[in-house]
Coordinates of C-alpha atoms in Angstrom, one line a residue:
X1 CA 20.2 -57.3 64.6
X2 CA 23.3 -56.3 61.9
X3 CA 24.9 -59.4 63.2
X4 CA 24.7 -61.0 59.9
X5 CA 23.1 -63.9 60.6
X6 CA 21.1 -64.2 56.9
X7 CA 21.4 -62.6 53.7
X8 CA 19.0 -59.5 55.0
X9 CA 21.2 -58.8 58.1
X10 CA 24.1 -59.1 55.8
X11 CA 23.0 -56.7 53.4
X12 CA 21.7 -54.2 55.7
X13 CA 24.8 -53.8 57.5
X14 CA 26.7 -53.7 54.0
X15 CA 25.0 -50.9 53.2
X16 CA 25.3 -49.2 56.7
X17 CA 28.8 -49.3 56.8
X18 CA 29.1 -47.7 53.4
X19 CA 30.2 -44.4 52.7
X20 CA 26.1 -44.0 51.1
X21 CA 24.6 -43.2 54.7
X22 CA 24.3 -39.9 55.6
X23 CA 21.7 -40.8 59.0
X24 CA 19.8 -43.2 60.2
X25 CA 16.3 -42.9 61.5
X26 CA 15.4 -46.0 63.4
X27 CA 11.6 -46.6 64.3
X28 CA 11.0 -48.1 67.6
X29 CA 7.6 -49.6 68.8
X30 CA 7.0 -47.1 72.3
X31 CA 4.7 -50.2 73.3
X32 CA 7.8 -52.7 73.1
X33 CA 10.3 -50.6 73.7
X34 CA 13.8 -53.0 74.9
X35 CA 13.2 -55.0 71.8
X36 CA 13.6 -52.2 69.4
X37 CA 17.2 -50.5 72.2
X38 CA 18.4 -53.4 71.3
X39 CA 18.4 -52.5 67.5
X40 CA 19.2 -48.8 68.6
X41 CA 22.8 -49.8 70.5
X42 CA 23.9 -51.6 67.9
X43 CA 22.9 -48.4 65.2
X44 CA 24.6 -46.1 67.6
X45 CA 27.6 -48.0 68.0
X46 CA 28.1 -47.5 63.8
X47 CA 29.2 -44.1 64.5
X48 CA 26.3 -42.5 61.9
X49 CA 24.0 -39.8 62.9
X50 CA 21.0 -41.5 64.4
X51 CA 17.8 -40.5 65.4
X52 CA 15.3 -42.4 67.4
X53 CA 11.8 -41.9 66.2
X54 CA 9.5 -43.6 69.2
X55 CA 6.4 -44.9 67.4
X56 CA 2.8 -45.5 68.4
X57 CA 2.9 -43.8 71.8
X58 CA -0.5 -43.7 71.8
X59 CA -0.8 -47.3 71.9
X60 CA 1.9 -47.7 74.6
X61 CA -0.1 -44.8 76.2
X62 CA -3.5 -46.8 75.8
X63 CA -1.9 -50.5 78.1
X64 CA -0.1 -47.9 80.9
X65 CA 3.2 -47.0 79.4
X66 CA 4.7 -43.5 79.7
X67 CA 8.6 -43.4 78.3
X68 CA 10.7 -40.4 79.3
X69 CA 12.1 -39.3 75.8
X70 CA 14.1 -36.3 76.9
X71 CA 15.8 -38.2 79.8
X72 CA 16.5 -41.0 77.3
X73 CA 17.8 -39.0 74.5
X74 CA 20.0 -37.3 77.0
X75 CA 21.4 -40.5 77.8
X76 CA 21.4 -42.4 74.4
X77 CA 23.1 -38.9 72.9
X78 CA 21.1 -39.0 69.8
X79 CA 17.5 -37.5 69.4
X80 CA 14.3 -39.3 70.7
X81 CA 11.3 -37.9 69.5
X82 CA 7.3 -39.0 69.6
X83 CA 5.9 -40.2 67.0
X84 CA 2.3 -41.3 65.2
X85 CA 3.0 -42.6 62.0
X86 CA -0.2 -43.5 61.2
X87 CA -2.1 -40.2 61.8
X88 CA 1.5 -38.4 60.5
X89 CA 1.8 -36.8 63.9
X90 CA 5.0 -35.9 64.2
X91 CA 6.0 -36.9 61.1
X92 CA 7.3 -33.5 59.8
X93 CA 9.5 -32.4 62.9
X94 CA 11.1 -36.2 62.4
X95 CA 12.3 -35.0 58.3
X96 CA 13.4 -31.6 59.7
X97 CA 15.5 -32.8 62.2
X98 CA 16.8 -35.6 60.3
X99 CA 17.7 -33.1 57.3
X100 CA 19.4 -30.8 60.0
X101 CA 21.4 -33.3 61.6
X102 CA 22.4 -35.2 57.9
X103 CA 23.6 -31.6 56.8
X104 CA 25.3 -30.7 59.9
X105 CA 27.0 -34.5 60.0
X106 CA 26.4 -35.0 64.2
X107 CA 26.7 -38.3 65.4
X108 CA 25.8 -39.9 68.4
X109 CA 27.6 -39.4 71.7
X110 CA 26.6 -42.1 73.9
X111 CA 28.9 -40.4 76.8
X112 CA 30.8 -43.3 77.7
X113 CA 27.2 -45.4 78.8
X114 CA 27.6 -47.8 76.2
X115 CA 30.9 -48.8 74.7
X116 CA 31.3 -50.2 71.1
X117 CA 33.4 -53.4 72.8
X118 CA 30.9 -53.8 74.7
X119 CA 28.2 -54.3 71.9
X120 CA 27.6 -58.5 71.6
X121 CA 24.2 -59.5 72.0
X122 CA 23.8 -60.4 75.9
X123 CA 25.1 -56.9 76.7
X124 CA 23.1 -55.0 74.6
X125 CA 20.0 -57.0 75.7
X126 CA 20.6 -56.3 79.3
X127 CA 21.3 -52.8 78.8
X128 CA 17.8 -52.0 76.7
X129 CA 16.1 -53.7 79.8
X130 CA 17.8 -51.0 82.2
X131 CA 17.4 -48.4 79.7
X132 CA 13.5 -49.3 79.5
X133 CA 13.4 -49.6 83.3
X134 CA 15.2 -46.5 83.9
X135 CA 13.0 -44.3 81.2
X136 CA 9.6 -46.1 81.0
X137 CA 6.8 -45.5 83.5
X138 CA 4.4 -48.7 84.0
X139 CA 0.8 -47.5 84.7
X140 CA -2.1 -50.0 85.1
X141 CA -3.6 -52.2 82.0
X142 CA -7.2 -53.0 81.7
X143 CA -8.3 -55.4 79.4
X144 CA -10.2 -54.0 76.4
X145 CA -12.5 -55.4 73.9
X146 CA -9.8 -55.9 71.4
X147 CA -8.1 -58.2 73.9
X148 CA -11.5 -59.9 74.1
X149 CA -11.5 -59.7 70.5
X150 CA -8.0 -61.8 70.6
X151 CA -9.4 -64.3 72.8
X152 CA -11.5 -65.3 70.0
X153 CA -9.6 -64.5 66.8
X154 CA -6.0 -66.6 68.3
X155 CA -7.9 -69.3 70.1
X156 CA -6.5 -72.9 69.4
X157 CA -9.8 -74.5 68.2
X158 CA -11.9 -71.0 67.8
X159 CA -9.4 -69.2 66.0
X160 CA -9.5 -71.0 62.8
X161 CA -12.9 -71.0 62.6
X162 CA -13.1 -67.1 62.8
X163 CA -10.1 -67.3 59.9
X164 CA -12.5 -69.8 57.6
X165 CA -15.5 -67.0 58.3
X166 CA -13.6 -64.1 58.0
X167 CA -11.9 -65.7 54.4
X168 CA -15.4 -66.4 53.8
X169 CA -17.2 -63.2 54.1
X170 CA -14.1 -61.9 52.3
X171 CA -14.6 -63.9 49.3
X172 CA -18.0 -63.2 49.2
X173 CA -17.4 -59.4 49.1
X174 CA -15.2 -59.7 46.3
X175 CA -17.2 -62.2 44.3
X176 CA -20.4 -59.7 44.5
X177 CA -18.5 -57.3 43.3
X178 CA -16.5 -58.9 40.4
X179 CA -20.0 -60.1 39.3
X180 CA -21.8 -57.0 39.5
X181 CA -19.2 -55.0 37.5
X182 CA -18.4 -57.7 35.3
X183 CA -21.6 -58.3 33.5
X184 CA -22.5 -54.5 32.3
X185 CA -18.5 -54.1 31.4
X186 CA -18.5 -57.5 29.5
X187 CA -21.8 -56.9 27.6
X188 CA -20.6 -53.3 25.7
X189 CA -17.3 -54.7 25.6
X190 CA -18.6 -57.6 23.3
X191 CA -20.6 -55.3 21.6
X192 CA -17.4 -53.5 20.8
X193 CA -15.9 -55.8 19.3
X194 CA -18.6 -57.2 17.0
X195 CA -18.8 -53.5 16.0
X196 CA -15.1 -53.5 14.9
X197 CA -15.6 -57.2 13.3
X198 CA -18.7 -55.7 11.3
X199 CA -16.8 -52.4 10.7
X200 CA -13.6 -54.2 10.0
X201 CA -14.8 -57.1 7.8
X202 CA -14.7 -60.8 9.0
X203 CA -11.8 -63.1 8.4
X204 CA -9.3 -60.5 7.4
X205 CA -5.8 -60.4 8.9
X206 CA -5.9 -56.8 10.0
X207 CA -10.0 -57.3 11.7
X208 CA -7.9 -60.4 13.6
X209 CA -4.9 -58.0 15.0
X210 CA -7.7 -55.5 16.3
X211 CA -10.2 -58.1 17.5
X212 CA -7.4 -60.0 19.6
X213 CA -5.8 -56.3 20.9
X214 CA -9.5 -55.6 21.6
X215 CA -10.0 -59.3 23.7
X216 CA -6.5 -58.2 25.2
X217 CA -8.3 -55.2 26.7
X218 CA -11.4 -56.5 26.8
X219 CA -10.1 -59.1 29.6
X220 CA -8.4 -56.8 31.4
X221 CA -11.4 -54.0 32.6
X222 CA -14.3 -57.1 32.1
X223 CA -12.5 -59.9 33.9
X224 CA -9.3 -59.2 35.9
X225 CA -9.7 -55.4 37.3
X226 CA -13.5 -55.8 38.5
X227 CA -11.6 -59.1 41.0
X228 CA -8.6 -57.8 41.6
X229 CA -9.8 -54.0 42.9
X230 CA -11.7 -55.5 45.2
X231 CA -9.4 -58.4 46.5
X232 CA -6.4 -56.0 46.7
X233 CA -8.4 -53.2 49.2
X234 CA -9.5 -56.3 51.1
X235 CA -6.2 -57.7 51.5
X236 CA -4.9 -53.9 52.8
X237 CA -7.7 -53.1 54.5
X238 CA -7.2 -57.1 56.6
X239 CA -3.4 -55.7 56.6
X240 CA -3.8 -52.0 58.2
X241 CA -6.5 -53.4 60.8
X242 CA -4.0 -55.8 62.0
X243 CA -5.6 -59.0 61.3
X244 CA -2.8 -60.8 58.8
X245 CA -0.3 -61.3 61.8
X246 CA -2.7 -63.1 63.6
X247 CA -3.0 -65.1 60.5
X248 CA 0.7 -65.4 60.5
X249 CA 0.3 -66.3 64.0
X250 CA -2.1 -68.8 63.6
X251 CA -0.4 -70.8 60.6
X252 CA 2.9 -70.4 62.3
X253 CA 1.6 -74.0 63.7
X254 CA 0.9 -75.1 60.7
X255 CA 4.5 -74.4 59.4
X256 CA 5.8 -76.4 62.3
X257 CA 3.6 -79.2 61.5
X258 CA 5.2 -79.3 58.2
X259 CA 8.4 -78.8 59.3
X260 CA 9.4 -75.1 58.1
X261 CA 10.6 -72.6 61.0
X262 CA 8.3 -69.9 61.9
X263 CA 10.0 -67.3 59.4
X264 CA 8.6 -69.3 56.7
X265 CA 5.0 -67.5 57.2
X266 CA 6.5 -64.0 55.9
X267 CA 7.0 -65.5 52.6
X268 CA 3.8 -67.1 52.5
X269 CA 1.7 -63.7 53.6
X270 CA 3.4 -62.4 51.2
X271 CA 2.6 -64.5 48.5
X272 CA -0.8 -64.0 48.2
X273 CA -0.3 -60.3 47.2
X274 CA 3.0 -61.8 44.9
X275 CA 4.7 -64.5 44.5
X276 CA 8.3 -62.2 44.0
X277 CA 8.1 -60.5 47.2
X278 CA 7.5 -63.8 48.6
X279 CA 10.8 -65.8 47.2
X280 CA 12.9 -62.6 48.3
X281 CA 11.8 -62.4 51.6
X282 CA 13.1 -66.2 51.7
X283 CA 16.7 -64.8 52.3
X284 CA 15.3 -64.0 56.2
X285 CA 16.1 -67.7 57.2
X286 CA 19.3 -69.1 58.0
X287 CA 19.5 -72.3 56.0
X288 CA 20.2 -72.5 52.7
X289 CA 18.2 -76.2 52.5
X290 CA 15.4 -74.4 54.7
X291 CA 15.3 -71.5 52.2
X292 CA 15.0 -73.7 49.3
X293 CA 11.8 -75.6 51.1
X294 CA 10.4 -71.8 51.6
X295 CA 11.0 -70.2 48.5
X296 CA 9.6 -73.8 46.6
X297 CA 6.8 -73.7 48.8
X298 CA 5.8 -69.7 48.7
X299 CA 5.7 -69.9 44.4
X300 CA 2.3 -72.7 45.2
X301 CA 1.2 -69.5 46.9
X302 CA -2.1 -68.5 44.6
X303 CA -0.9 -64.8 44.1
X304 CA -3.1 -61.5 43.1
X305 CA -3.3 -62.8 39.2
X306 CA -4.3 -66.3 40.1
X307 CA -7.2 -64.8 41.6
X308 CA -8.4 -63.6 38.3
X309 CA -8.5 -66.8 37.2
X310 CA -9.9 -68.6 40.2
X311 CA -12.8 -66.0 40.7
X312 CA -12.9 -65.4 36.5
X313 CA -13.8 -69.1 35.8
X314 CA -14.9 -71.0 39.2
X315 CA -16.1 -68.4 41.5
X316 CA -18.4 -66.8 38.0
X317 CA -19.7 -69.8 37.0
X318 CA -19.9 -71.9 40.3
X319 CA -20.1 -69.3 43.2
X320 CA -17.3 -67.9 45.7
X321 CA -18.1 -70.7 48.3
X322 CA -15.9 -73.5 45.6
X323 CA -13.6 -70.9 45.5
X324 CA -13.1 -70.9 49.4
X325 CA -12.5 -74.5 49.0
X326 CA -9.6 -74.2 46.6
X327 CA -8.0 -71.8 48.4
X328 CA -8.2 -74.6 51.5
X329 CA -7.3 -77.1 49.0
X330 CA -4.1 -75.4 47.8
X331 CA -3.1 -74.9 51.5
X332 CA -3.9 -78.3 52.2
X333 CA -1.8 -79.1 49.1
X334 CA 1.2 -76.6 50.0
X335 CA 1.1 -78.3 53.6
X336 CA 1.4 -81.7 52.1
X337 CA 4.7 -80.7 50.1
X338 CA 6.4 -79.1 52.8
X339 CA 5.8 -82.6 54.9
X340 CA 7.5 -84.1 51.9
X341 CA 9.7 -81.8 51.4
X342 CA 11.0 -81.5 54.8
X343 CA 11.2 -85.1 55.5
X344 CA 13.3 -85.9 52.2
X345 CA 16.3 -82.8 53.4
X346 CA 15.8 -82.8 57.1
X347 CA 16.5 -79.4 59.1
X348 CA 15.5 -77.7 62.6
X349 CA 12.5 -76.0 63.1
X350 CA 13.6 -73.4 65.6
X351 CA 10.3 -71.1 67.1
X352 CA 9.4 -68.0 66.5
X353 CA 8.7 -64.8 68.4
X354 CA 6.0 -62.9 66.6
X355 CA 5.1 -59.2 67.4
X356 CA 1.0 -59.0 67.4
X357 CA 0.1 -55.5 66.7
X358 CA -2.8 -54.2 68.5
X359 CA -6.0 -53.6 66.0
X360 CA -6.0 -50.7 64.2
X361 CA -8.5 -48.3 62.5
X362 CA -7.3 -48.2 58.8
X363 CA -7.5 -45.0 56.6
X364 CA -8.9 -45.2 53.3
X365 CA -6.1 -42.9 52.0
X366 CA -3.3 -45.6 52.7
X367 CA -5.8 -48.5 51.9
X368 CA -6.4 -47.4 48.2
X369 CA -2.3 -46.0 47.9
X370 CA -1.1 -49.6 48.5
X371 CA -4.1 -51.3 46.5
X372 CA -3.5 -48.6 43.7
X373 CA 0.5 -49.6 44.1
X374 CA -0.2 -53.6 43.1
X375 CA -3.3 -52.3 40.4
X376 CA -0.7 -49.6 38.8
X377 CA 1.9 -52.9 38.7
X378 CA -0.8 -55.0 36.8
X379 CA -1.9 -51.5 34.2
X380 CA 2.0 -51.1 33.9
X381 CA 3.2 -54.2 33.2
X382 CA 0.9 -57.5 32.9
X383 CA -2.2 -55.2 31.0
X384 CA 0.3 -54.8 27.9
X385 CA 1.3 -58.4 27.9
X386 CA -2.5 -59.6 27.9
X387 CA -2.7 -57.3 25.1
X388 CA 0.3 -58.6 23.4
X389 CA -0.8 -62.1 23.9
X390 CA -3.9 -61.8 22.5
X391 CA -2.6 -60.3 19.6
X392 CA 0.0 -62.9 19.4
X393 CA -2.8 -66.0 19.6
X394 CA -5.1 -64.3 16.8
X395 CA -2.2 -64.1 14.6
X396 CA -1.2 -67.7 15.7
X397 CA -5.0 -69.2 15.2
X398 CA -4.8 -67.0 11.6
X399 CA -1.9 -68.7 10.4
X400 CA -3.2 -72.3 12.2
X401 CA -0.2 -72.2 14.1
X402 CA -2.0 -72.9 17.6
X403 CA -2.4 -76.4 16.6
X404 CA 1.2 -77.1 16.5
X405 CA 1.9 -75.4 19.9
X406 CA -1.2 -77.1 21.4
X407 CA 0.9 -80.2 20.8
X408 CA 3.9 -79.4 23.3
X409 CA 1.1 -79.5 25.9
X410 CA -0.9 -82.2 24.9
X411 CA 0.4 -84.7 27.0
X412 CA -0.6 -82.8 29.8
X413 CA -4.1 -81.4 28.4
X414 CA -5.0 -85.0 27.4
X415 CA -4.1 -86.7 31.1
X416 CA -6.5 -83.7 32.6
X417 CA -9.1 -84.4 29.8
X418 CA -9.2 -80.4 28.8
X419 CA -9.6 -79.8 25.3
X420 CA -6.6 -79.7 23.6
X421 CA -6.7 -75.5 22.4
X422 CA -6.2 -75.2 26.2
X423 CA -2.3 -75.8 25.5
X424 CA -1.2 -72.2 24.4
X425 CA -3.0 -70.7 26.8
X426 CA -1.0 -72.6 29.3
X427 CA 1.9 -71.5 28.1
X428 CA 1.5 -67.6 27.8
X429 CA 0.2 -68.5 31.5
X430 CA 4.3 -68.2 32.1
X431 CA 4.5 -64.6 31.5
X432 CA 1.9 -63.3 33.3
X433 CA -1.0 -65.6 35.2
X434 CA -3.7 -63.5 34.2
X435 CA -2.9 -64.5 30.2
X436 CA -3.9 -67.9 30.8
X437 CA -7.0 -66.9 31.1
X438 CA -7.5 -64.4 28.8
X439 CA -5.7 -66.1 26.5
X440 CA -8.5 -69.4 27.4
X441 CA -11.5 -67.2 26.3
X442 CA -10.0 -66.4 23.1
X443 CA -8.3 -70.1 22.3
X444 CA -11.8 -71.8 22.9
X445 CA -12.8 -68.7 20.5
X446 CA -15.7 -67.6 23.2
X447 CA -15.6 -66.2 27.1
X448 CA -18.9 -67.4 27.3
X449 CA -16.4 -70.4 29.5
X450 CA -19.7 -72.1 30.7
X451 CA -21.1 -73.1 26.9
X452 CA -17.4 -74.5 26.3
X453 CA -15.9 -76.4 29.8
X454 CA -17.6 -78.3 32.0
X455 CA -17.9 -77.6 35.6
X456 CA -15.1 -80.2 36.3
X457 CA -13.0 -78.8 33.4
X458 CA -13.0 -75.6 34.9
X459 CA -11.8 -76.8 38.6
X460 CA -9.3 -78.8 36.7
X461 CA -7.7 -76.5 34.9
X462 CA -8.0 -73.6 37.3
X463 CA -6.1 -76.2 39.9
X464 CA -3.4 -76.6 37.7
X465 CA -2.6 -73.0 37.1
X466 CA -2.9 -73.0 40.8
X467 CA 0.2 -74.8 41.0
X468 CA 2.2 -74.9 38.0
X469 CA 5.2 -73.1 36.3
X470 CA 5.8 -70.0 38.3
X471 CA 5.5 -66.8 36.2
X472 CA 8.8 -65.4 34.8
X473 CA 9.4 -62.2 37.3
X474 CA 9.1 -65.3 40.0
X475 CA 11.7 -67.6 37.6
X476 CA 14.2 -64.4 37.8
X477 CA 13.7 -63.9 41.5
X478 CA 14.2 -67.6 42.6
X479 CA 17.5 -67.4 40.3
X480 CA 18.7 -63.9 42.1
X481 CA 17.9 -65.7 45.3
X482 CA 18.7 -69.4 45.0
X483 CA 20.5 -69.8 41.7
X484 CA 20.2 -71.6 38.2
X485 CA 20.1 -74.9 39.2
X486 CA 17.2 -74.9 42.5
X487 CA 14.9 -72.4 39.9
X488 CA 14.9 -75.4 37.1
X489 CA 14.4 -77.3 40.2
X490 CA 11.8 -76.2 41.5
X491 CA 9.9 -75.1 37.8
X492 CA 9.9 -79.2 37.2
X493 CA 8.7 -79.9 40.9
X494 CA 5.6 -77.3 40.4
X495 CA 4.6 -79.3 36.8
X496 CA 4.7 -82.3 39.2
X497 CA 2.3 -80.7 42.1
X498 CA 0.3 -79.0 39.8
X499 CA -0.6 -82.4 37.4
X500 CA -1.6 -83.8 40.7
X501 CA -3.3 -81.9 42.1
X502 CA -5.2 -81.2 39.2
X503 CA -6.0 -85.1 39.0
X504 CA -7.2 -84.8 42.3
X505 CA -9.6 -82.3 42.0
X506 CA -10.3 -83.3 39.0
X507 CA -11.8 -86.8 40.9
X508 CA -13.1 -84.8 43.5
X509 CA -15.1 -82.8 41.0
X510 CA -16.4 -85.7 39.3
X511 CA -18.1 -87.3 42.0
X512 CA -19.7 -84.0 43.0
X513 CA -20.7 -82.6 39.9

């Protein structure tokens, strides 16, 4: 709806009733068709050239559905044509007509049917349902295997259990990988750079500059990219086969459990590709005290570079099975603070209707263009920080500056019992998640991480960079979104989560290892 409910309707219709829109193409689902009419009066009403683009029709043609699109554009007075996005079918007579009717400026003419004063939400509801019963032809449904499929995958009991196998296997997949590339890429990396040391001449300002840009690189093709590749076309391939809004489905319980509407999910699906994404997508719920509990909640969200660290350091050294289990414990964790949260500014949890799609067969082109979109965001801008970073620590441990950083942190490196050079790390940790633990390999001066942490030393710190500080693109978007004052807010609360959660693993770890 335009109605303006939240910041997202808001702006939408800001920007619709601007002088900046030339047309409108509006994508309805052809399997749910009087949800998306509803959408589609309200658009025509505007006065701006509209068409109606009526997506997936073979999936309304697969459960029985048939619509009438030339009756119905004859009677909406805008055009109505068939589309499959996902195989591009019809996707080019969609741009021609769109840049026909933008040049020619036509608008809608609804022919007296609807009426602008008649466009409040009860009227425009019960006129998609008599537009969808007067255009849309109801055939039989069989059930399918993917509705068998469903019965398994959104069963109350059943369901989470298929979600802790398929996280499994997908973990696995991605640890096998990571290994396998990691230990060739790491070995001639080293080799490089004891060739530049030898080449360079040991203990020399200028050999230190070139080893640390080298360990800057080094980290990024040896330790990140072989993790994050494979994580990233996991997480799109989960997303185009339709599986992540059953997740969203699933935890949608969860979040009521907690106390956080149903829209709260979005942010935290989100989240796990980026934590930026995540805080603006906050602005889709109503209340400003349930946005704060969202947006708080979603940066505890372990993101794309947290990854590298969790499969870099605990998934390497102690398999991808304790990995699975600090994924559970930071949802566990996340859970927890909402409960807290929630109970210390109290708000309704309204439901949520939630649009399952039907399962997909993904392409591999759109698979590697959206994991190639968040790898490009990582070579573009977080590769030349590492890079920067490390250059910045060799200079830092050159000058024996490191130790007088190290000591901001101490307080929190002592109560953690990690050694104290894991300080500055820490702190370049705020620009970019990834440096933290690049920037670790090089402060301990070895990525051998086994010969210089213990096993509970690495579950303790990789817990607390779980949780802590958010990084700064996060800090700028909880500002945009929620201003100075809840960002500072919220930065102190995740120093508070994150120290205790890492002393709770940290026990945990103990008495295991």
């Amino acid at each position: 709806t335009l109605a303006g409910t939240n910041l997202a309707e808001r702006e939408a219709s800001r920007y619709l009733l601007s002088e900046e829109v030339d047309l409108i193409i509006n994508v309805l689902d052809a399997s749910h068709i009087s949800q998306g009419l509803e959408l589609t009066l309200e658009l025509l009403a505007l006065g701006v050239p509209v068409i109606v683009a009526m997506n997936m029709i073979d999936e309304a043609s697969r459960i029985g559905l048939k619509v009438n699109g030339p009756a119905l554009e004859e009677k909406l007075g805008a055009p109505v044509m068939p589309l499959i996005a996902s195989r591009g079918q019809g996707v080019r007579n969609l741009f021609l007509t769109a840049l026909r009717l933008a040049k020619l400026g036509d608008k809608a003419d609804m022919g007296g049917y609807f009426r602008p004063e008649e466009n409040e939400r009860a009227d425009r509801h019960k006129t998609a349902r008599a537009l969808e019963k007067e255009f849309v032809i109801r055939g039989e449904r069989r059930l399918n295997w993917r509705d068998r499929v469903d019965d398994f995958l959104l069963h109350p009991v059943w369901g989470y259990v298929g979600l802790i196998l398929i996280l499994y296997t997908f973990f696995q997949i991605v640890y096998t990988v990571g290994v396998t590339v990691e230990h060739p890429l790491m070995a001639t990396l080293d080799a490089s750079t004891a060739w530049a040391v030898n080449l360079l001449g040991e203990g020399r300002f200028f050999t230190q500059i070139i080893v640390g840009a080298l360990q800057g690189i080094i980290a990024g093709v040896g330790i990140v990219l072989p993790y994050l590749v494979p994580f990233l076309l996991g997480l799109g391939l989960l997303e185009d086969i339709g599986y992540m809004s059953r997740v969203a489905f699933m935890m949608d319980a969860l979040m009521h459990r907690i106390g956080l509407h149903g829209k709260a999910i979005v942010p935290f699906i989100l989240g796990y590709g980026c934590n930026v994404p995540a805080v603006m997508s906050t602005r889709v719920l109503d209340d400003p005290k349930e946005r704060f509990v969202a947006a708080a909640l979603a940066t505890l969200v372990p993101c794309a570079a947290i990854l590298s660290v969790v499969f870099g350091l605990v998934a390497f050294y102690m398999g991808p099975m304790v990995a699975l289990v600090l994924y559970l414990f930071n949802i566990f964790v996340i859970a927890l603070v909402g409960r807290i949260l929630t109970a210390i500014i109290p708000e309704d949890t309204p439901g949520l209707i939630l649009e399952i799609p039907p399962y997909r067969i993904p392409t591999a082109r759109t698979v590697v263009q959206k994991a190639w979109f968040r790898i490009k965001e990582f070579i573009v801008e977080a590769w030349p920080l590492l890079i920067a970073g490390s250059v910045l620590l060799a200079i830092a441990n050159f000058f024996d500056w490191s130790d007088a950083i190290n000591l901001l942190t101490r307080p929190i490196t002592w109560t953690l019992d990690l050694p104290a050079a894991v300080g500055v790390p820490l702190l370049f940790g705020i620009f970019r998640k990834e440096l933290s633990l690049v920037m670790l390999g090089q402060a301990l001066g070895s990525m051998n991480f086994d010969a210089m942490l213990s096993p509970v030393q690495m579950i303790t710190f990789t817990v607390f960079v779980m949780f802590y500080i958010p990084c700064l693109s996060t800090l700028a978007a909880l500002r945009r979104e929620l201003g100075t004052k809840d960002m500072l807010t919220i930065a102190g609360l995740t120093i508070v989560i994150a120290t205790a959660a890492a002393i709770f693993a940290r026990g945990v770890a103990i008495v295991i290892f």
